[in-house]
Structure formats: C-alpha cells, structure tokens
Amino acid sequence: MGKIADMYYTVDPWLVSEKGFEKSRSEVSESIFSLANEYMGVRGYFEEGYSGETLIGSYFNGVYENSPQENHVKYKGIVARSHFMVNAVDWLYTRIWCGDTSLDLANAEIDNFERHLDLRTGILIRSFHWKPNKETKVKIIFKRMLNMEEVTQGYQNISIETLEGDADLTILMGIDFNTIHKGEGRNFWKEQEKNSNHFSASMIAETSTTKQKVYAGFSIVASKSLDTRIVERDKFIGFEFNVKLKEKEVFEVERRVTMIVNKTGIDERNLSQIGSQALKLQLSSNVVCERNRIHWKNVWDQEDIQIEGDTRNQQGIRYCIFQLHQTYYGQNPNHNIGAKGLTGEAYGGLAFWDTETCCLPFYLLTNLSAAKNLLEFRYYTLPQAKERAKQLDCEGACYPIATLNGHEACDLWQHASLQFQPSTGVAYGIWHYVNVSHDKEFLYSHGIEILIEVSRFLVSRGAWSTNGEFGFFGVMGPDEFQMMVNHNAYTNYMAKRTLEYTLEVLEEMKTIDRISFQSTLAKCGLIEKEYQNWQECAEKMVVLKDENGLIEQHDGFFKLPELDIHSIPVDEFPLYDHWSYDRIYRNNMIKQPDVLMFLFLYNQSFGIAEKQINYEFYEPKTIHESSLSPSIHSILASELGKEQEAYQFFEFATRMDLDNFNRNTREGLHTTSIASAWMNIVYGFGGVRTDGKELILSPTIPEKWKSYTFKITYQKRLIQVKVDRMTVKISLLKGDILKAQIYNELTEITNIALVIDR
Ligand code: BGC
C-alpha cells in the first residue's frame, strides 16, 4: 500500500509513551494523547500555552455550530448549510511564569520530557525539567483525567518541585471560551454569565447560531495557602497567584472542573445553579482516579484482546479499544461516533455510515446496550431523514451521509445526494443487532418503523429499466471514485436485502404480534397495496455478475480504462490533494471496498469461490484512500487463507494513528477505522461471523503470534476464545450452553472448555 510506519512512541502493552519532545510531532501527539468520556473530549495539547503548531481542541458530543457560509450551489436537494462539532472551552488553561520568564515548550530550556497515557486508568501525565534562568531548575508534572462515570467532570493536577535554586512563580489558571475553531479560523462562543469567589470561578457561554449553552466552572485546591486574584477578560475567567518555593520544595494544585451542556432539557435559568451545585460536590481526583481504575478494569475484563508474542500490535489494539470506548460507550442515545471521535475537527465531528458498518460490531459483541443506543440515535433522527428524502424528491427516509443532529451536513452534493449506504447501513445495523441480540421488542417498537421508511425511500429512489429490471440509477456507492453510476452493486444488493428484511419482519409481526403490526401500519400510514411490489423490486434487483460469480461494481465498470495503481508515485497520495478532482473518476481505480464490502457484511450469503474471485479482481485495483478499507480486506484475506496479506492489512489498521500511517493523525484520530481494527482480529483472525443463524468461529493465527485471546458476548453468553499455535480453546464464562458453528461443525459451547486442535 506504500504507507510507511512512523515509529515514535515507546512500545509497551499498557502505556503509550513519548520520551523527549519533538516539536514537529506536537500536533500528532495532541491527537494521540486525546482523552474523552463520550460526553466530551480534549486533545493532548499543552495547557500552559504553546506558541508552536497546536490545535487547542476541546469538544462536547452533540455541541455544534452551523457553517458560517451557505453553499453557493442553490439547486433543490443540495445542502444549503452544513454543521460541525464546534471547538469549545479550554478548561485546562494555565500560564506559569518563573520571575519574568513564561513557560512555553516551543522555546523553553527543558530536558527529561516524558508523556505517558495509561490505558488502564485513562490518566495522562506529562513531566519535564525546566530551567527558566541560570539559578533555577524546576520539575513540572501535569496530570489530567476525565471522570468516566460522572461525565461532566474533568481534573488537572500540577506539581512543581524546585530541583535547583528557589523559584518565584506566578500561576494563572482559568477557563477560556476564546478557543478558535481552526477549520473556520474563528471563535463561535458568546459569553453569557460569569461568577467567582476565592477558589472557584465559572462561566456560561453560548454558541453563536445554535444557541447551545455550556456551563464551565472550576475550583482549585492547593498544597499551600494561596492569595488569589481574579482575572477576567471577555470569555475568560481565572485566578492568578504567586508561589514562592525554596530549593527542593514541592507545590501541588488540583483543579476540579464541571462542564454541563444544556442538551438534557434542564431549565436554562437554572444552569448556573445546577453547575455550581455540582462543582461543590465534586470529589477529589484521588477518589475519581480509583473509580476510573475500576471503570477501566471492567472495560478490559470484557473488551481486552491479549496478544502474546507481538507487543507492538498488543499496544496497537489496546490503544484502539481504549480510544473507541472513550469515544462512545452508550451513555446517551443522542450521541453518535464521529469519524474522528472527539479528537479533532476533521470531518466536522460528524457521524457517517461507519457507525453501523464498522463500529456497531464492536458494541454488538462487547456492549449490547451501547449498540442499541446507536440504533436509537437513528430512530430519534428519523424525522430529519424523512425531511431529507423529501428534499431529494423521494418518499420515506434517507439517512444523511454525515451528521450530528440528524440533518444532512455534507455539502458535497455528489455524496449527499447520490450515496445511500447510510440508509441501507441503518437497515443492516437493525438486522445485525436483532440477529445477535434477538431483541424483537426493539425491532417491533422502533426498528420496523425505520425499515419501512428506508424501504419506502429505496423504492421511490430506485427505478424500473425498460427491460423490466429494478435498480438504482445515478448513484455513488461506497467506492467514491465512481460517481453517478447505474446499478452500483453495493447499493442494489443492500437495497434488496433491506426490502426483503422489511417484508420478513412485517410478515412475522402479522403472525405473532398483530397488535404491534396494526399499530405500526397505522403509525407509518402503510397499506398493503403500498408494499405489495417491494418483493418484486427485491426480486428484480440487478446485481451484475458473470458466469464465474465475478460481480461488476456497476454497469460498465468492466469496460473502464485500466489504471495500474502501482504506477502512481507515492508523493501523489492522498490523491484528493494532488489530482484534479474529476481525474479520479476516469478509470477503474477503487478508493475502498464496494463489492467486497457487502461480501463481508452478508458474508454467509456468498460462497468461498465467489469471495475469492471478487477479492482477486478488486483488491489489486484498490488504493485504500479511506482508512476503513484495509481491515475489510484483511478480514476477507484471512477467510481466503491469504495469511500474509491479511497480516499486512491488519498491521496498518491497528497502528494507523500510533504510527501515523496516513500522515494526517494531527487532524484527529481515525476513530471509526480503529473500530474496524478490532473487527480485524475478532472477525479476521478469529473468524467470527455474526450474520448467520448461529455464531460462527473459525480462528486462524498469524505466524508471528504465540497466542491471542478475546471475549465476546453473544445472546447473553460471555465466551472466551484463546488461540495458540496448536489449539483453539473456547470457554463459556457466563450463560447457557450455546450451539455455534466451529470450523463448519455445529458444536455446543458449554462451561467445560472446548479444546480443538488446529
Ligand atoms: C470514506 C467514507 C467514510 C468517511 C468517514 C471517507 O473517506 O470514503 O466511506 O464514511 O471517510 O470515515
């Protein structure tokens, strides 16, 4: 793939560490050392201020702004105004002076710089020695943490020790709403209210156009008594104080921060009161640190993947799981998973089809209620999806390609108007969730409504060709290098499965739950006459295929000019930055899996020969310009026995950000692609499949590994799979006996570990 690992962080199974500070990597490290707790996220920026390259980024899930400019293209159906997750409050704002010298790592004299992120606690620690003048040397330690349970809370601890000489320090600690949203080059906050007393201060600020209010308040507790002075500026409030330290003396200060986003329907007039009350009750960082340790222990007990014999990838996969869990663990059905999580501004913090296709499997098998919440997000945003379908002159519901609030935020019309994989992805997500959980209650109360509306959309957007076939004309599939094509195989196939499933659920409800059936029909205004022809649309759906089972990505794909992707010089990647936009559409090069994607999603519906012929045809044409691409290839390569290929793709996905493979980690982490890194082990090497009637397992093991172990929950069972070079050991840790297909044989998993020779 021509992508090279940029190995920088120390390899350790549980820590991500940086030893010594390299300015050129400072923004990459800000992304890598991001902390989040689903409610909010903060990049690993230097809180004391830094005059080098930096993105001081702090975000709240669901707090967004409308794009200042309207799209100048005004045709009907083209999104007029986009929205994005807005950079919010710098709640760690600190300035430190020793005498007249201010601390700024861009030019300060420092040594012994170290930064560690502990994946077992979520605590980020940075320490270094600073020589502000000839006589003085101090050791500074910054610690930060987000509360994983009381998610409105954050902590900062600063410790300063005089190693040489005395130090006359001035410290300013504040909360600052002057943050610049880098992508737009401006600030979006308006100050509403400020309050302070000697050791606590707070502010309420509001976003400019969406009028979302955020309360941010903090208090400080120090190891010495302090004489604090309030410092107030527009959108800033803080305390300044002096600390005189003798040689070898240590000063410590703890900042407790409460941040409340008014999105839960609290009375706005009470926000200040609610905030200050919560701030008063905020526990010390020691107590919270212990609680976080327990939180993370529970996470690792359930979600950890252990790899023996490969520390680099052990660290890589743990880092992926850590970041994914930080981004989302199912607190709130109004949250979703942005392509970059809560770690940067790229992709506007928006959620894509990645949620249902790449992230959902992780939650389905490790945290089922979070999986359900992700689908509920789509249920709550069904009205916006219906509105979008109308804008496109269609019926039913069309889910947005990118969104935070349910409305389409993508102002590139070719994506927003031509790509329907979010809609079929949501339908697929419901099907997948129900297949794994058997949660018919959700299906009959929420899922079916979505399925009906998506089916309506598909039938109204699709069309009959003159020869009596059904399909989609003028679309773009997941391979975004082919625009406005007819009969894109992915779109057609996924639509076919959506229609079939909707009809199957309606039939099932009619038989076993007539009351829900009738009320659903009434609620959706659906009469039998309307859905009578859905079966026919599904049956006559075109999926072009030759006699050997080679699927044509779209009508005419096989006749496109051939491009040898290896002839493209490495420095021309990413192509979007180097090629004229239309040039990428003029050949048969593929951005990311399209045919191979649905062969993965509905894996059990295709035979091995069909997968093989399609893999061998499409893989060499794929440039993996989307970070979602390598894992899907790795999983299929594993299934096809292409072990080396599988491993190469796997490594790339697992250390995507730690090794900055795509050279853009500084913009934020590839959060949704790290979800597919998890799939890569469980579905890839583990051979897990969840799209059949039974759970399927057919593990393999990469040559380099001694063993690997993972756990999954499946239909209320907790199952552990350990694979080593000789055997596969499958244990039922909780729940009743389960029948599963293991290496193609229907076998019972019981509490007596099943040991299979490989
Ligand atoms: C990919 C999309 C994906 C988006 C966000 C794009 O580069 O082509 O499939 O949804 O990134 O991850």
mmCIF file of C-alpha atoms and ligand atoms in Angstrom, residues 339 347 352-354 480 591-592 626 628, ligand 1:
data_model
loop_
_atom_site.group_PDB
_atom_site.id
_atom_site.type_symbol
_atom_site.label_atom_id
_atom_site.label_comp_id
_atom_site.label_asym_id
_atom_site.label_seq_id
_atom_site.Cartn_x
_atom_site.Cartn_y
_atom_site.Cartn_z
ATOM 1 C CA ALA A 339 -15.275 9.703 12.104
ATOM 2 C CA TYR A 347 -14.805 15.566 9.196
ATOM 3 C CA PHE A 352 -21.135 8.544 8.868
ATOM 4 C CA TRP A 353 -22.284 5.095 7.717
ATOM 5 C CA ASP A 354 -19.100 3.971 9.513
ATOM 6 C CA GLU A 480 -16.291 7.254 -4.046
ATOM 7 C CA LYS A 591 -10.975 4.035 -3.263
ATOM 8 C CA GLN A 592 -12.308 1.451 -0.793
ATOM 9 C CA SER A 626 -10.215 5.508 3.064
ATOM 10 C CA LEU A 628 -11.831 1.915 6.594
HETATM 11 C C1 BGC B 1 -14.847 7.365 3.178
HETATM 12 C C2 BGC B 1 -16.264 7.149 3.660
HETATM 13 C C3 BGC B 1 -16.313 7.351 5.135
HETATM 14 C C4 BGC B 1 -15.739 8.697 5.523
HETATM 15 C C5 BGC B 1 -15.656 8.890 7.025
HETATM 16 C C6 BGC B 1 -14.376 8.736 3.593
HETATM 17 O O1 BGC B 1 -13.043 8.913 3.194
HETATM 18 O O2 BGC B 1 -14.777 7.285 1.781
HETATM 19 O O3 BGC B 1 -16.697 5.857 3.335
HETATM 20 O O4 BGC B 1 -17.641 7.282 5.557
HETATM 21 O O5 BGC B 1 -14.431 8.814 5.018
HETATM 22 O O6 BGC B 1 -14.870 7.906 7.610
#
